[in-house]
XYZ file of C-alpha atoms in Angstrom:
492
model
C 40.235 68.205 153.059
C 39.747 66.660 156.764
C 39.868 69.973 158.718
C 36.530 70.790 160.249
C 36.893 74.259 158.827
C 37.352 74.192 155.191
C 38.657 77.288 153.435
C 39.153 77.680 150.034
C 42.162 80.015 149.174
C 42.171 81.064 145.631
C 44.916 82.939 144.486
C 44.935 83.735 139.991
C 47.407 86.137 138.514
C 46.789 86.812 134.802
C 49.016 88.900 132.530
C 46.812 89.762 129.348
C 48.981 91.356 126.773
C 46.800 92.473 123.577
C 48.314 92.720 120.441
C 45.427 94.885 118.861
C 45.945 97.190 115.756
C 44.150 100.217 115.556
C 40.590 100.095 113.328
C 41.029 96.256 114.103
C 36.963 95.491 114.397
C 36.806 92.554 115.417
C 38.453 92.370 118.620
C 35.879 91.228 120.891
C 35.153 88.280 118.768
C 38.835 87.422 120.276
C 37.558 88.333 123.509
C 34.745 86.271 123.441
C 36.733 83.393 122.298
C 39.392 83.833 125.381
C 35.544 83.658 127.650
C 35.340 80.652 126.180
C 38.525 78.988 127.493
C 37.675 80.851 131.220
C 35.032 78.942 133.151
C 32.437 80.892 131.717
C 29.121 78.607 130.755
C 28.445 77.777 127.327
C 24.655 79.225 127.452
C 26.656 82.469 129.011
C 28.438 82.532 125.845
C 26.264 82.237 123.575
C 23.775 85.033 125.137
C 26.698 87.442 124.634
C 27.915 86.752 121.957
C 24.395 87.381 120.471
C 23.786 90.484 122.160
C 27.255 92.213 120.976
C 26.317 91.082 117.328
C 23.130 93.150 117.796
C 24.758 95.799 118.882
C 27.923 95.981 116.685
C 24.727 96.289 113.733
C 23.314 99.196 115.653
C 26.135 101.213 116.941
C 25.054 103.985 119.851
C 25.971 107.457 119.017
C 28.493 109.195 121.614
C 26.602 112.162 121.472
C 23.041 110.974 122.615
C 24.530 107.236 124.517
C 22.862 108.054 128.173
C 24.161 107.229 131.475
C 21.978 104.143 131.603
C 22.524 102.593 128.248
C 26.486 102.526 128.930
C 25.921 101.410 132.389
C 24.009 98.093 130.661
C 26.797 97.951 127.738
C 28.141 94.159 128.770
C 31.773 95.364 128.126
C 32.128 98.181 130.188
C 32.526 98.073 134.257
C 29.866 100.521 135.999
C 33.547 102.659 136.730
C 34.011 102.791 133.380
C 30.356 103.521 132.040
C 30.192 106.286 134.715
C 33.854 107.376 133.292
C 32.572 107.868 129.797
C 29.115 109.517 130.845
C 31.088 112.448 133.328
C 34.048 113.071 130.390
C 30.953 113.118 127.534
C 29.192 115.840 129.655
C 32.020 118.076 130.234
C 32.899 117.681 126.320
C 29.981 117.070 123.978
C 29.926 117.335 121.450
C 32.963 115.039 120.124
C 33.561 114.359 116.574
C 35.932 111.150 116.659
C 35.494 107.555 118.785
C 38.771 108.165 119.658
C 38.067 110.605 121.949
C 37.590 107.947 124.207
C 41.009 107.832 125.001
C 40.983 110.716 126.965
C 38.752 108.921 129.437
C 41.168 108.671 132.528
C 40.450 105.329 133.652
C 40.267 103.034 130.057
C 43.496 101.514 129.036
C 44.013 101.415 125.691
C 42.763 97.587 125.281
C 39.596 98.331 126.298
C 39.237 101.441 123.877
C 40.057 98.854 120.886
C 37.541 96.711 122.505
C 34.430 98.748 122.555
C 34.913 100.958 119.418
C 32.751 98.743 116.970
C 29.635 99.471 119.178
C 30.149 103.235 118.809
C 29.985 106.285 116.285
C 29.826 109.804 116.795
C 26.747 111.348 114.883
C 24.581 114.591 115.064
C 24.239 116.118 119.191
C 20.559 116.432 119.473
C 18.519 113.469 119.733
C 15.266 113.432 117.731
C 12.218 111.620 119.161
C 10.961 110.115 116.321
C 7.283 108.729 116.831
C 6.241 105.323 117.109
C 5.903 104.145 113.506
C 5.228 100.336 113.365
C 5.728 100.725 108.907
C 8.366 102.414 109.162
C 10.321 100.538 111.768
C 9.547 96.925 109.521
C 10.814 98.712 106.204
C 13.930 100.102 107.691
C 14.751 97.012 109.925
C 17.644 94.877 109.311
C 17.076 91.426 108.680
C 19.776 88.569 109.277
C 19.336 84.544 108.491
C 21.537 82.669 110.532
C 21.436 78.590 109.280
C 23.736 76.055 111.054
C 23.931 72.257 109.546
C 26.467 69.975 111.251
C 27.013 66.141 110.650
C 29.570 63.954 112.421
C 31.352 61.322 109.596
C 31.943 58.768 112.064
C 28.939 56.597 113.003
C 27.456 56.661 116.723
C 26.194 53.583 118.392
C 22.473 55.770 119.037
C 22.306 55.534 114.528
C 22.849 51.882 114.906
C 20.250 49.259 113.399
C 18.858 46.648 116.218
C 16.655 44.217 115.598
C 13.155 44.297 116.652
C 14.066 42.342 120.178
C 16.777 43.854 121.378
C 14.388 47.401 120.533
C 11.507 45.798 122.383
C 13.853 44.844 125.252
C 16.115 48.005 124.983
C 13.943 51.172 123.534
C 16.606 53.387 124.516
C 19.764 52.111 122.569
C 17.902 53.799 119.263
C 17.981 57.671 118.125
C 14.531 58.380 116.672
C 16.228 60.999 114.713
C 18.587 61.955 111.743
C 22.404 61.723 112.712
C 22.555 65.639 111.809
C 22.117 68.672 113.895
C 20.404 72.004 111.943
C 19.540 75.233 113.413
C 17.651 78.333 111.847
C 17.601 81.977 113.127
C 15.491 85.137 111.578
C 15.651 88.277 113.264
C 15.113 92.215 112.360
C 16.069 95.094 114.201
C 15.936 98.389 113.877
C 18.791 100.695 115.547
C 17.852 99.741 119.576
C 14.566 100.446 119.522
C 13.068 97.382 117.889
C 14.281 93.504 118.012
C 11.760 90.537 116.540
C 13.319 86.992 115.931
C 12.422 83.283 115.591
C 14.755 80.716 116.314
C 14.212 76.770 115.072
C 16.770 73.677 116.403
C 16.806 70.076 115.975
C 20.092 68.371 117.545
C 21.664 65.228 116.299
C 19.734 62.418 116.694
C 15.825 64.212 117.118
C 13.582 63.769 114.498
C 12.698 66.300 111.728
C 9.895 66.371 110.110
C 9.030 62.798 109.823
C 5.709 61.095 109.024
C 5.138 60.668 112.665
C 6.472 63.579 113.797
C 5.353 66.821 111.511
C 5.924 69.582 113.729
C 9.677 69.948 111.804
C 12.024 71.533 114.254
C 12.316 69.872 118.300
C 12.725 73.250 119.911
C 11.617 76.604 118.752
C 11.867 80.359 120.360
C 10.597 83.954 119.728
C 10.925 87.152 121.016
C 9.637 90.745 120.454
C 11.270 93.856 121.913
C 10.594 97.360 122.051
C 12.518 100.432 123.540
C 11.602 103.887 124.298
C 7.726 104.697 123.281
C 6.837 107.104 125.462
C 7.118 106.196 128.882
C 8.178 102.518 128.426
C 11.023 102.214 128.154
C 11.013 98.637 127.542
C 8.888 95.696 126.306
C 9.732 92.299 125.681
C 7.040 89.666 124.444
C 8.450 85.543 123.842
C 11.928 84.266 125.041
C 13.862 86.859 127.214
C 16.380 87.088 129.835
C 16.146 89.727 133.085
C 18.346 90.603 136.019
C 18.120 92.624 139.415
C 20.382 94.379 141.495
C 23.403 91.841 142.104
C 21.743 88.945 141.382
C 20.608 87.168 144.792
C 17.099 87.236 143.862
C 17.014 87.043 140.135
C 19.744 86.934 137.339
C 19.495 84.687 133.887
C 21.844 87.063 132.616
C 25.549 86.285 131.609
C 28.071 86.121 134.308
C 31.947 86.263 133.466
C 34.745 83.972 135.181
C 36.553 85.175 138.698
C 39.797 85.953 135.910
C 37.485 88.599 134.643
C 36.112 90.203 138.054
C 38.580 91.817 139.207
C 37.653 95.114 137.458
C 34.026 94.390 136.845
C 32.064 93.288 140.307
C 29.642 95.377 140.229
C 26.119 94.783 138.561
C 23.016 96.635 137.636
C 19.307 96.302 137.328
C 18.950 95.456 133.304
C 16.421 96.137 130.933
C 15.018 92.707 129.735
C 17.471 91.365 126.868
C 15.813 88.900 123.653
C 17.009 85.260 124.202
C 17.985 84.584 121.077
C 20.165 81.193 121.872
C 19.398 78.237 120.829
C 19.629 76.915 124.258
C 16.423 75.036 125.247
C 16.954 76.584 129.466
C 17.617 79.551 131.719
C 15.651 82.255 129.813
C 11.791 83.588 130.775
C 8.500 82.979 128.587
C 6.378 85.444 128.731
C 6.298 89.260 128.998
C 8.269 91.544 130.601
C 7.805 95.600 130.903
C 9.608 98.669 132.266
C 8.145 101.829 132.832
C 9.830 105.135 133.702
C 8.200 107.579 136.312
C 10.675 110.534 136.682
C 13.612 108.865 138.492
C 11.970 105.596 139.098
C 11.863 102.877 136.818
C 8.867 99.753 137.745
C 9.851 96.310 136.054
C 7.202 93.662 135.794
C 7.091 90.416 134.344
C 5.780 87.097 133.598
C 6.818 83.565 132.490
C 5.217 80.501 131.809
C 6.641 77.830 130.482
C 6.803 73.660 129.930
C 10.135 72.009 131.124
C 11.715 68.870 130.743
C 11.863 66.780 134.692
C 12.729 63.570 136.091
C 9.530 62.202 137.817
C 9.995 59.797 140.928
C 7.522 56.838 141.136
C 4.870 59.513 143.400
C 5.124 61.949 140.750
C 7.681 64.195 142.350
C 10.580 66.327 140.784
C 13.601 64.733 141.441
C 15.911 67.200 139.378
C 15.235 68.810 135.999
C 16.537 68.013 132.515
C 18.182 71.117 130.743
C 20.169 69.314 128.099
C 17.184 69.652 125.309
C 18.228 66.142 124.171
C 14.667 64.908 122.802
C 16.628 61.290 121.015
C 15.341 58.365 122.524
C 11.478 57.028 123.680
C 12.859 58.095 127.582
C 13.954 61.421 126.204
C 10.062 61.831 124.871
C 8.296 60.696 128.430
C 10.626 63.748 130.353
C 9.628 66.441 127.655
C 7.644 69.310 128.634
C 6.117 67.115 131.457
C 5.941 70.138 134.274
C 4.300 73.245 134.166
C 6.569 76.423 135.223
C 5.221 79.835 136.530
C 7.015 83.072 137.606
C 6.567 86.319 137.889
C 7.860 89.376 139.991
C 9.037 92.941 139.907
C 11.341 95.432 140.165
C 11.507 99.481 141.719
C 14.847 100.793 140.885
C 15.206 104.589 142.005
C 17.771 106.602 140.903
C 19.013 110.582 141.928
C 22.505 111.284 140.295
C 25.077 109.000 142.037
C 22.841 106.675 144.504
C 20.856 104.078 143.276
C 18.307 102.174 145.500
C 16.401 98.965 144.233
C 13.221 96.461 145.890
C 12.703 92.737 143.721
C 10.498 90.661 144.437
C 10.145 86.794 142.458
C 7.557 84.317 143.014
C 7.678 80.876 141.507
C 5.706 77.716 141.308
C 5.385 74.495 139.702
C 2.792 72.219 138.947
C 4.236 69.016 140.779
C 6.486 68.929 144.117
C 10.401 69.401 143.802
C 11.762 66.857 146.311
C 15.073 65.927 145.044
C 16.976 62.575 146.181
C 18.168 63.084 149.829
C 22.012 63.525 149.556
C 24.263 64.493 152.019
C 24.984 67.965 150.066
C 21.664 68.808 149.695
C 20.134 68.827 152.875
C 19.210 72.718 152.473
C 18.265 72.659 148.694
C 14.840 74.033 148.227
C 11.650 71.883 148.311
C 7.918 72.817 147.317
C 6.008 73.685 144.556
C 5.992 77.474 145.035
C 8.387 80.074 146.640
C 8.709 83.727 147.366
C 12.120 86.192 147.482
C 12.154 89.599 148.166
C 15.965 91.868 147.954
C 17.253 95.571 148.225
C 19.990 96.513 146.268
C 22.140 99.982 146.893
C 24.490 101.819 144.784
C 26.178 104.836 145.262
C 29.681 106.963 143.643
C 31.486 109.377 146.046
C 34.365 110.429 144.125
C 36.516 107.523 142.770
C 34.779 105.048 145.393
C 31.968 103.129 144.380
C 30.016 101.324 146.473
C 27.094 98.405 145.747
C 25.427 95.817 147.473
C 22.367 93.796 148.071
C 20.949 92.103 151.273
C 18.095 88.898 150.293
C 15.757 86.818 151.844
C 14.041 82.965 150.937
C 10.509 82.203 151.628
C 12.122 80.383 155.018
C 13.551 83.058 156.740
C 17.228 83.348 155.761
C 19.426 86.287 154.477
C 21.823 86.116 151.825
C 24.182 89.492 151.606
C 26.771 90.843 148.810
C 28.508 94.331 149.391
C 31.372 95.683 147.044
C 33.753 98.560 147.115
C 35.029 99.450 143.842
C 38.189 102.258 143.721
C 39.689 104.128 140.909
C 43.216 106.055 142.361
C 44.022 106.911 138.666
C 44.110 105.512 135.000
C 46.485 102.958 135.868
C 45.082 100.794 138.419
C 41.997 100.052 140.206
C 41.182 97.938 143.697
C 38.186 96.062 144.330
C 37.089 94.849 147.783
C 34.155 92.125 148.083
C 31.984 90.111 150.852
C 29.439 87.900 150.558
C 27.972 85.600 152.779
C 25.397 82.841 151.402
C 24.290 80.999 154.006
C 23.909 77.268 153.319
C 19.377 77.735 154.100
C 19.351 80.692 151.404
C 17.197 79.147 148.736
C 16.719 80.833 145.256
C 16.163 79.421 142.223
C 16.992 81.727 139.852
C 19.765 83.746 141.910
C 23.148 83.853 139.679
C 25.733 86.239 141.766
C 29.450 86.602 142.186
C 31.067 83.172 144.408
C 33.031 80.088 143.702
C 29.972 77.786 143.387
C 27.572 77.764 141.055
C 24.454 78.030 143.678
C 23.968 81.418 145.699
C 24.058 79.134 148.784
C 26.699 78.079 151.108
C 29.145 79.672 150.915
C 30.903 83.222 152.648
C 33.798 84.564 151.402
C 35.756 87.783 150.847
C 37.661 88.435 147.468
C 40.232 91.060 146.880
C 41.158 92.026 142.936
C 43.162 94.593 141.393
C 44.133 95.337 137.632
C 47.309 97.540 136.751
C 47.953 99.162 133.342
C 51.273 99.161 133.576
C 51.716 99.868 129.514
C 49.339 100.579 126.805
C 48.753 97.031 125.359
C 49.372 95.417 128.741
C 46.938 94.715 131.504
C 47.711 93.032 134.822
C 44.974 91.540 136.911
C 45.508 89.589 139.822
C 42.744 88.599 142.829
C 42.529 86.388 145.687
C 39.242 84.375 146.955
C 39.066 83.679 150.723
C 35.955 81.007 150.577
C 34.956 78.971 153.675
C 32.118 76.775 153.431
C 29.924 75.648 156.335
C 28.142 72.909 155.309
C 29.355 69.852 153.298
C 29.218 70.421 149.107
C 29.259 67.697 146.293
C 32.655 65.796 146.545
C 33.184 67.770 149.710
C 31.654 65.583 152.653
C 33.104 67.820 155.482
C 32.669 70.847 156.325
């Protein structure tokens, strides 16, 4: 566009009629599938899809499931959680899943959707001490192995002579032409997760004379839940997320298609990265521990990751394919040193929620990207601070959530949400957020229409109808202006 203001009207209607059959399990493998074909990130993906295979093994039972643990259930709005917590407390116990139905705000689709994560089992929850044996006997354990190989020949598997190799190093894969992944986890119910995770892609070596360590990437985690007051501890590869994200979120985030009845976020406990993808996950530890209605989150990462060094040893931008194929592919790996760390105070009392973060990060050389004209405001340094405040708070079928930011420079970044429930058949979402184009945060991940919490201010109006029981009607428009120029957008 030419105009000196741009703005970005986005208009989507969707019409998602499900076809599901009742006792039909494997329905959100179908919903996963239509993420997928939304412009929802492969790594996003993945991460979910791994953490609803966890959970379909270790259903929750209806009659112990807290308030929090459906509020972090990735298929569920915060509406809907909070739906299912008030109708179980007026009529535990239940004895069928089906029950569900009578929760006045889910639509039949989502019912079919979230029944293989639940069962209905004995009311009283027993505390069962901390027993390391008993938890490894009784764990489940699940091999995953992947082996892929492409029939038709690449030009990387090619044979060159020894001059054109000498003059061109790059034109050669090091590596087999086949790409081989292997998983190992255990868990036991939710209170217990342990994994390893092994990847070569096409084209990296695997255990060759010169290169013995087998697989090019590798991953582990360790998680524990509720022993005594912790209620959480994660040790190796794992993913966290405050308030609504404009300080810290490596979390999965769904499409705008899929917003319209699911804005609003929460606080999470850490979750296991058990992708295979080589980026956007923590190293490190992570804890939470509860104090009466306050829950402290701390954590730590460090970690080696792949860069593009300029000629002064600077970052120019970072390399998150995980391709290790070629001699060039060698001199970016693992090259810069990555430290963060930061924490969370979430309060809770019934319906309000109140939450402080606070991230550090640093690296070990200077990030001073190319000069573009898109990236005047991008972040550069070797170490920054963020600090946010997120809010939440139910009054009757309103819900409302927000959270106000600030960079290391100065600048405030600011999402607020209204959320409203009239009845079973519809609901109405309201949303502003203004990211101005000098917010800088590296690991923010929030609702917008870019994929940087920066530049942009907009405000998006959504509604879903449930017109029928296997039909749902969404439909949302995105008012988006942004004030400084973008990539491929060289006016404002």
């Amino acid at each position: 566009m030419t105009r000196s203001l741009f703005l970005g009207i986005i208009i989507g209607v969707t019409l998602l009629i499900s076809l599901n059959i009742e006792g039909q399990t494997n329905n959100w493998r179908s919903h996963i599938e239509q993420l997928a074909e939304e412009d929802v990130d492969d790594i996003s993906i993945n991460n979910m899809f791994e953490e609803l295979s966890m959970l379909e093994q270790n259903p929750i039972n209806l009659n112990t499931v807290s308030r929090n643990q459906l509020e972090l259930f990735p298929l569920l709005s915060i509406n809907q959680a909070n739906a299912i917590a008030d109708f179980l407390e007026k009529n535990k116990p239940i004895y069928t899943v089906f029950e569900l139905r009578n929760v006045y705000i889910l639509d039949y689709a989502t019912v079919e959707l979230i029944l293989p994560f639940f069962y209905v089992g004995e009311m009283e929850r027993k505390r069962e001490p901390f027993n390391i044996g008993k938890i490894i006997r009784s764990s489940r354990h699940n091999v995953q192995v992947r082996f892929d190989k492409t029939l038709n020949k690449r030009a990387g598997y090619g044979n060159f002579s020894d001059s054109i190799l000498s003059k061109y190093p790059n034109r050669k894969y090091v590596g087999e032409d086949f790409y081989h992944s292997l998983k190992y986890s255990l868990s036991y119910r939710d209170k217990f997760q342990a994994g390893i995770v092994g990847e070569k892609d096409a084209g990296e070596p695997f255990w060759k004379p010169d290169y013995k360590k087998g697989y090019d990437h590798y991953g582990f985690h360790l998680m524990l839940r509720d022993v005594g007051k912790l209620r959480a501890l994660a040790i190796g590869d794992y993913r966290l997320s405050f308030g609504q994200g404009l300080v810290l979120n490596n979390d999965f985030m769904l499409g705008k298609s899929f917003f319209s009845n699911n804005t609003i976020r929460q606080t999470s406990l850490p979750k296991r990265h058990f992708s295979t993808a080589e980026s956007g996950y923590f190293r490190g530890a992570a804890a939470v521990i509860r104090l009466h209605n306050v829950d402290v989150t701390t954590f730590y990462s460090h970690q080696s990751v792949d860069a593009n060094i300029s000629s002064n040893g600077e970052i120019t931008s970072f390399k998150t394919d995980g391709y290790h194929r070629v001699p060039l592919d060698f001199k970016k790996r693992n090259n810069t040193k990555e430290q963060v760390m930061g924490a969370n105070i979430n309060y809770r009392l019934n319906r309000f929620q109140f939450g402080v973060s606070g991230l550090h990060h640093s690296y070990n050389r200077v990030y001073n990207p190319t000069l573009r004209y898109y990236n005047a405001d991008y972040w550069r340094g070797s170490e920054s601070f963020n600090l946010g405040v997120d809010y939440s708070y139910r009054f009757s079928k309103f819900n409302f959530a927000g959270e106000t930011a600030r960079s290391e420079n100065g600048t405030f970044a600011h999402i607020h949400i209204l959320d409203y429930y009239p009845s079973s058949l519809a609901n109405f979402t309201l949303l502003y957020r203004n990211y101005p184009s000098t917010y800088q945060a590296i690991y923010a991940k929030a609702f917008g229409d870019g994929s940087r919490v920066q530049n942009e201010r907009g405000v998006y109006l959504g509604t879903t109808f449930y017109p029928l029981a296997r039909v749902t009607v969404s439909m949302f428009a995105d008012f988006v202006k942004f004030p400084t120029p973008k990539y491929n957008i060289q006016e404002p």
